[in-house]
PDB file of C-alpha atoms in Angstrom:
ATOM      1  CA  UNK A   1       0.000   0.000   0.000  1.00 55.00           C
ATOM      2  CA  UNK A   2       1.417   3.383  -1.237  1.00 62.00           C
ATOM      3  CA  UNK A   3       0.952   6.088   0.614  1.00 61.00           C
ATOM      4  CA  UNK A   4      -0.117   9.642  -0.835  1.00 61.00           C
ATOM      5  CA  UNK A   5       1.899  12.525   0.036  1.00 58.00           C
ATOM      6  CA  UNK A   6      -0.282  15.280   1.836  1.00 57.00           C
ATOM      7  CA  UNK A   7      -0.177  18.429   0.720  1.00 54.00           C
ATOM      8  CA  UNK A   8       1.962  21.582   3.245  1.00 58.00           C
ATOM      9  CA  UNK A   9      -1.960  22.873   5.031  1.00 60.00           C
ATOM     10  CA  UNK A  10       0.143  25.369   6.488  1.00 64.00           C
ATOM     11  CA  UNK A  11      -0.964  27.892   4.662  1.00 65.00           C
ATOM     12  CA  UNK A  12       0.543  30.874   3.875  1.00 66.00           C
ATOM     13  CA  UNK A  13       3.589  31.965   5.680  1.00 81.00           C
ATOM     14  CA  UNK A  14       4.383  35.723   6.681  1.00 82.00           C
ATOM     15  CA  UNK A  15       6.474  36.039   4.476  1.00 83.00           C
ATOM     16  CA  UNK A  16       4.249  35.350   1.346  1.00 84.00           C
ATOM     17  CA  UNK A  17       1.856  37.750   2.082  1.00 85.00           C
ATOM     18  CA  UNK A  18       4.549  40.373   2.604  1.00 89.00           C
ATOM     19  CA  UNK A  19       5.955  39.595  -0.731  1.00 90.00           C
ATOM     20  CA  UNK A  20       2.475  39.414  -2.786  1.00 88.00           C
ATOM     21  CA  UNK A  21       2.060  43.055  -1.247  1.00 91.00           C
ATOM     22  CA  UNK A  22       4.813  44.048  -2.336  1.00 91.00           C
ATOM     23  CA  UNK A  23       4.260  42.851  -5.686  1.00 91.00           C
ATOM     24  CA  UNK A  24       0.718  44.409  -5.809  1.00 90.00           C
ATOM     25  CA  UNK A  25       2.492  47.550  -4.689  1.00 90.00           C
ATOM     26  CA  UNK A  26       4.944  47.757  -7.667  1.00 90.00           C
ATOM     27  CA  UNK A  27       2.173  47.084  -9.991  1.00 89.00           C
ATOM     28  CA  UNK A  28      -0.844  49.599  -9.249  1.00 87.00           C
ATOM     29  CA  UNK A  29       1.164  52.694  -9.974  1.00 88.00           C
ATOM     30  CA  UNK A  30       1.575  51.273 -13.303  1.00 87.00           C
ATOM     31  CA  UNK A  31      -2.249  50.357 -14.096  1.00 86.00           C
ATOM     32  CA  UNK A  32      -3.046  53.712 -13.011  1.00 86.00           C
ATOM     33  CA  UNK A  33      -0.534  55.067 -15.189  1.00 87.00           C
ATOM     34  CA  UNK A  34      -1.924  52.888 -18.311  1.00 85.00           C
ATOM     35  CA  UNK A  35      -5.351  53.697 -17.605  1.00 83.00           C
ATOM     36  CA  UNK A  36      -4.508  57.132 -17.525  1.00 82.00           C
ATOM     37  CA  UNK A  37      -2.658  56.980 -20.945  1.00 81.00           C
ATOM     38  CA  UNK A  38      -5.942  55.297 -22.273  1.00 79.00           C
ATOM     39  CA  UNK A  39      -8.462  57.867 -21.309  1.00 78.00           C
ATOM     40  CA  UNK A  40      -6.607  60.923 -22.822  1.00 74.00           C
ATOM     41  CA  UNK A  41      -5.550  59.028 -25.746  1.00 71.00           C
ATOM     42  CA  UNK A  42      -9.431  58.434 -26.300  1.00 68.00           C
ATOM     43  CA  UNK A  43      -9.719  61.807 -25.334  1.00 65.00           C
ATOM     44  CA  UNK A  44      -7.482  62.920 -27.988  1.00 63.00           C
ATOM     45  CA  UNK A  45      -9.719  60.769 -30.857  1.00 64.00           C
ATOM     46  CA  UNK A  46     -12.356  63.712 -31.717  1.00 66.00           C
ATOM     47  CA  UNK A  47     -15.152  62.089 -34.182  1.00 68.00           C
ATOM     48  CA  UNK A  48     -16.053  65.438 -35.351  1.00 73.00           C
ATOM     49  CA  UNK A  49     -12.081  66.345 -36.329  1.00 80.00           C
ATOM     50  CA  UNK A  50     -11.586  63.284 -38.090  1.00 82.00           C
ATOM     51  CA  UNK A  51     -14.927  63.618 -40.442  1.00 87.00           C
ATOM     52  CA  UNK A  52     -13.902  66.936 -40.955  1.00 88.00           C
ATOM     53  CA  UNK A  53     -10.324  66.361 -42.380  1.00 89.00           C
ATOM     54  CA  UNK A  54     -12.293  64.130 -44.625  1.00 90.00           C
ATOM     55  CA  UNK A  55     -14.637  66.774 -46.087  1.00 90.00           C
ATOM     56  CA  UNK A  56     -11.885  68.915 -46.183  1.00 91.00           C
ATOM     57  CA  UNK A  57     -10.131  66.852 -48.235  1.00 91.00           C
ATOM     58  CA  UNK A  58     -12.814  65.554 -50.476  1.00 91.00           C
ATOM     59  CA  UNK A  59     -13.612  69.224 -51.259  1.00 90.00           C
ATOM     60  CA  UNK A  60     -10.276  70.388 -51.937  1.00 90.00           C
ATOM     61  CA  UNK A  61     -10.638  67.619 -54.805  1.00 87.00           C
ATOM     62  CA  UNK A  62     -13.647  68.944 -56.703  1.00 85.00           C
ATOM     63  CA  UNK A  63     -12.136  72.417 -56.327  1.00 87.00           C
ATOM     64  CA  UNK A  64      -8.763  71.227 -58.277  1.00 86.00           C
ATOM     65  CA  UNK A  65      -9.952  69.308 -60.997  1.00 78.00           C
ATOM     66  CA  UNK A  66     -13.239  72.453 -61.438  1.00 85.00           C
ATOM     67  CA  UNK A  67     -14.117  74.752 -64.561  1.00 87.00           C
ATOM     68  CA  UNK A  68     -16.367  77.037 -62.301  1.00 87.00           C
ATOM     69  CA  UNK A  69     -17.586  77.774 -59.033  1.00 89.00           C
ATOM     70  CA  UNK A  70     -20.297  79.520 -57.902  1.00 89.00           C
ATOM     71  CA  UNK A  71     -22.095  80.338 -54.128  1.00 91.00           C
ATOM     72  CA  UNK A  72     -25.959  78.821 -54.128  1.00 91.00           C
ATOM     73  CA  UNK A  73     -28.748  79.046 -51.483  1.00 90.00           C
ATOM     74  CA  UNK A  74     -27.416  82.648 -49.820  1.00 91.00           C
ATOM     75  CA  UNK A  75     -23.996  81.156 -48.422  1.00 89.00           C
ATOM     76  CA  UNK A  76     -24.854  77.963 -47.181  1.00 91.00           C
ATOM     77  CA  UNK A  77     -23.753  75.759 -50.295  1.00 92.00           C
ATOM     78  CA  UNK A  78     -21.545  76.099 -53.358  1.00 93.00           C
ATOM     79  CA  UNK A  79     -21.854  74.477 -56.830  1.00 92.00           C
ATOM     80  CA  UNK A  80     -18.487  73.230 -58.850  1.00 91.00           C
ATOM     81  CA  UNK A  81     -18.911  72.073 -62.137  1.00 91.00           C
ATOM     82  CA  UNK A  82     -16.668  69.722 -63.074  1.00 85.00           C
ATOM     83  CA  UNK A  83     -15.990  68.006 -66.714  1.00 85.00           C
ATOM     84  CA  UNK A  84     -19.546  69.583 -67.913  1.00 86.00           C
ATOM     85  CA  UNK A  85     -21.134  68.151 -64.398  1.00 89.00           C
ATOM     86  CA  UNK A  86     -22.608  70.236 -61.951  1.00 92.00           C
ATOM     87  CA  UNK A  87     -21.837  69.186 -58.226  1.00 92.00           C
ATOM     88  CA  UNK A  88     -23.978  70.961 -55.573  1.00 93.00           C
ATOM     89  CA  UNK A  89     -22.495  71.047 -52.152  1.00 92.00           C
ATOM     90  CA  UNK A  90     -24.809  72.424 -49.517  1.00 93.00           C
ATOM     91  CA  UNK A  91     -25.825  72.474 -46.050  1.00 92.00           C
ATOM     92  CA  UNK A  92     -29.552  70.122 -46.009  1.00 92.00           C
ATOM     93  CA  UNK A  93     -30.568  69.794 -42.341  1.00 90.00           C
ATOM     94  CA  UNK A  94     -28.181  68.721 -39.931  1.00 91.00           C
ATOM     95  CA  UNK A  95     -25.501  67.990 -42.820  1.00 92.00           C
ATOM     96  CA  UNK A  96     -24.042  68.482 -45.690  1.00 93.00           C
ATOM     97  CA  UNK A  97     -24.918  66.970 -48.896  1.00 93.00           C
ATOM     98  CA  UNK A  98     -23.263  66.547 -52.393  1.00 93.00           C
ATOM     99  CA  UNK A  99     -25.933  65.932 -55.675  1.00 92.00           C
ATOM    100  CA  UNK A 100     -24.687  65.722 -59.157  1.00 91.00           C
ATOM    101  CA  UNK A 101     -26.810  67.234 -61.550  1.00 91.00           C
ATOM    102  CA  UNK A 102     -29.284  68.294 -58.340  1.00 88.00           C
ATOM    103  CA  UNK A 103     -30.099  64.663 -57.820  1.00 89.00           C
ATOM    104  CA  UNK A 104     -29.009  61.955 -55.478  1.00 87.00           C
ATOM    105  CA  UNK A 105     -28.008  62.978 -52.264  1.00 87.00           C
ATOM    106  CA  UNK A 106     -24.410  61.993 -50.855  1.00 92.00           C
ATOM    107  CA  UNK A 107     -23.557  62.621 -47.325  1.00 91.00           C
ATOM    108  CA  UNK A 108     -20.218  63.985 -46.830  1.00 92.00           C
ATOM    109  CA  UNK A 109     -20.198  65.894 -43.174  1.00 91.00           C
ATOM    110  CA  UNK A 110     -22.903  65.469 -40.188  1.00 91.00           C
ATOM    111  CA  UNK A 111     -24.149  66.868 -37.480  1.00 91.00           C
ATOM    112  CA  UNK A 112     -23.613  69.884 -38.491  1.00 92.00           C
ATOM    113  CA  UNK A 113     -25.371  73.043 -37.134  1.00 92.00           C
ATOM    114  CA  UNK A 114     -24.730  75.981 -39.705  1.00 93.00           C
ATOM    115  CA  UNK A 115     -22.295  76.067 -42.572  1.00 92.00           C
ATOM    116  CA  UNK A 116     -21.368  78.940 -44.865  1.00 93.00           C
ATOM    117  CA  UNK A 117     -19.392  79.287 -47.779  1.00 93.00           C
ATOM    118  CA  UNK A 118     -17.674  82.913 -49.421  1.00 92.00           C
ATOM    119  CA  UNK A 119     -16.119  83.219 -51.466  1.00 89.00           C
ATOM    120  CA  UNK A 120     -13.514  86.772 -52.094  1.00 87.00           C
ATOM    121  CA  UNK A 121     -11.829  86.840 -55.404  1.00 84.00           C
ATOM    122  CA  UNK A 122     -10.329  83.413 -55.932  1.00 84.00           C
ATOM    123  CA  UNK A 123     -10.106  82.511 -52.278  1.00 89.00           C
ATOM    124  CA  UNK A 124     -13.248  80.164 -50.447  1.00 91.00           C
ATOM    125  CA  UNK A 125     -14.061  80.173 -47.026  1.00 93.00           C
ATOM    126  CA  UNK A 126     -16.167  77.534 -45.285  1.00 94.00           C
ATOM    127  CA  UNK A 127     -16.654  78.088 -41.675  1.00 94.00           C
ATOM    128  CA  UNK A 128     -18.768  75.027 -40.567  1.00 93.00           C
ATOM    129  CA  UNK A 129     -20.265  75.270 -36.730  1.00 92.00           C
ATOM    130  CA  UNK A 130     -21.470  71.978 -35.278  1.00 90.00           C
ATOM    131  CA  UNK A 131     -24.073  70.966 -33.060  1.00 88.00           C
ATOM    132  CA  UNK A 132     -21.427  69.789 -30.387  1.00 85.00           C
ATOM    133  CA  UNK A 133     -20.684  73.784 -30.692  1.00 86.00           C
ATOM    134  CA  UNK A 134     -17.289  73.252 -32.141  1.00 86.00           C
ATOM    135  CA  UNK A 135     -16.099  75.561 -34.884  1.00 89.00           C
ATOM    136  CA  UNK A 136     -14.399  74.519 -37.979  1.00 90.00           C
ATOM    137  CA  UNK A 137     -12.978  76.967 -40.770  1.00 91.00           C
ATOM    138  CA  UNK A 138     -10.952  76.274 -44.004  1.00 91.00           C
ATOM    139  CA  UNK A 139      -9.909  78.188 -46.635  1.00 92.00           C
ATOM    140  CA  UNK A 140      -8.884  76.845 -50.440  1.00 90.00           C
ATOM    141  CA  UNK A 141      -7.464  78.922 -53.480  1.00 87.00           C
ATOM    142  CA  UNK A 142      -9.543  78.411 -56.216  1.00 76.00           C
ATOM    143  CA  UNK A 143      -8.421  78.838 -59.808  1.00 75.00           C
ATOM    144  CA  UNK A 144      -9.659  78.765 -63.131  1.00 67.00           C
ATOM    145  CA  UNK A 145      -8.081  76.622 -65.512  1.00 63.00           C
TER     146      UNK A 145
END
């Protein structure tokens, strides 16, 4: 007959409990310090700033590769024509829309409050206010080819 070692029912010693403190200790100032990093990098992430940059970008394309430009709807859209297509871009609601040939209707910005478009010589200026209250502005150089 074999018999089975029993297991050390000691428990835990002193010394253990010192050392798993000790451990814990060394470790919370660096969960705080990673949870910390992770709220203001989330922070940092603005929705609104990242759809803008988008728009922004998208219309800086139409305007480069346009034959004409003109302000519709008293400031609050423009329309490019582009290869013989017209291209309204204009604040509808709480956004704003692109239509080609005034149909269709492409979203390209939300939640967006007022918009207004002006445009001085060769020089537009969209200043965008959202419902958030954040203020956007941009300016582009238009030209003629």
């Amino acid at each position: 007959m074999r018999r089975i070692a029993r297991l050390d029912e000691k428990g835990f010693s002193f010394l253990t409990s010192i050392f798993d403190l000790l451990v814990l200790m060394t470790m919370l100032p660096l969960i705080v310090l990673f949870f910390g990093f992770a709220v203001g990098f989330t922070e940092d992430l603005d929705a609104h700033q990242a759809e803008w940059q988008l728009f922004a970008v998208d219309l800086q394309s139409y305007l480069n590769n346009s034959e004409s430009l003109e302000i519709i709807n008293g400031g609050s859209g423009i329309r490019v024509v582009q290869l013989g297509e017209e291209f309204d871009i204009e604040l509808y609601t709480d956004m704003i829309r692109k239509q080609k040939e005034r149909k269709g209707h492409e979203v390209m910005l939300t939640r967006v409050r007022l918009c207004s478009f002006s445009l001085d010589g060769n020089m537009l200026k969209v200043r965008t206010e959202f419902t958030t209250g954040s203020l956007e502005e941009a300016e582009y150089v238009f030209t003629q080819p």
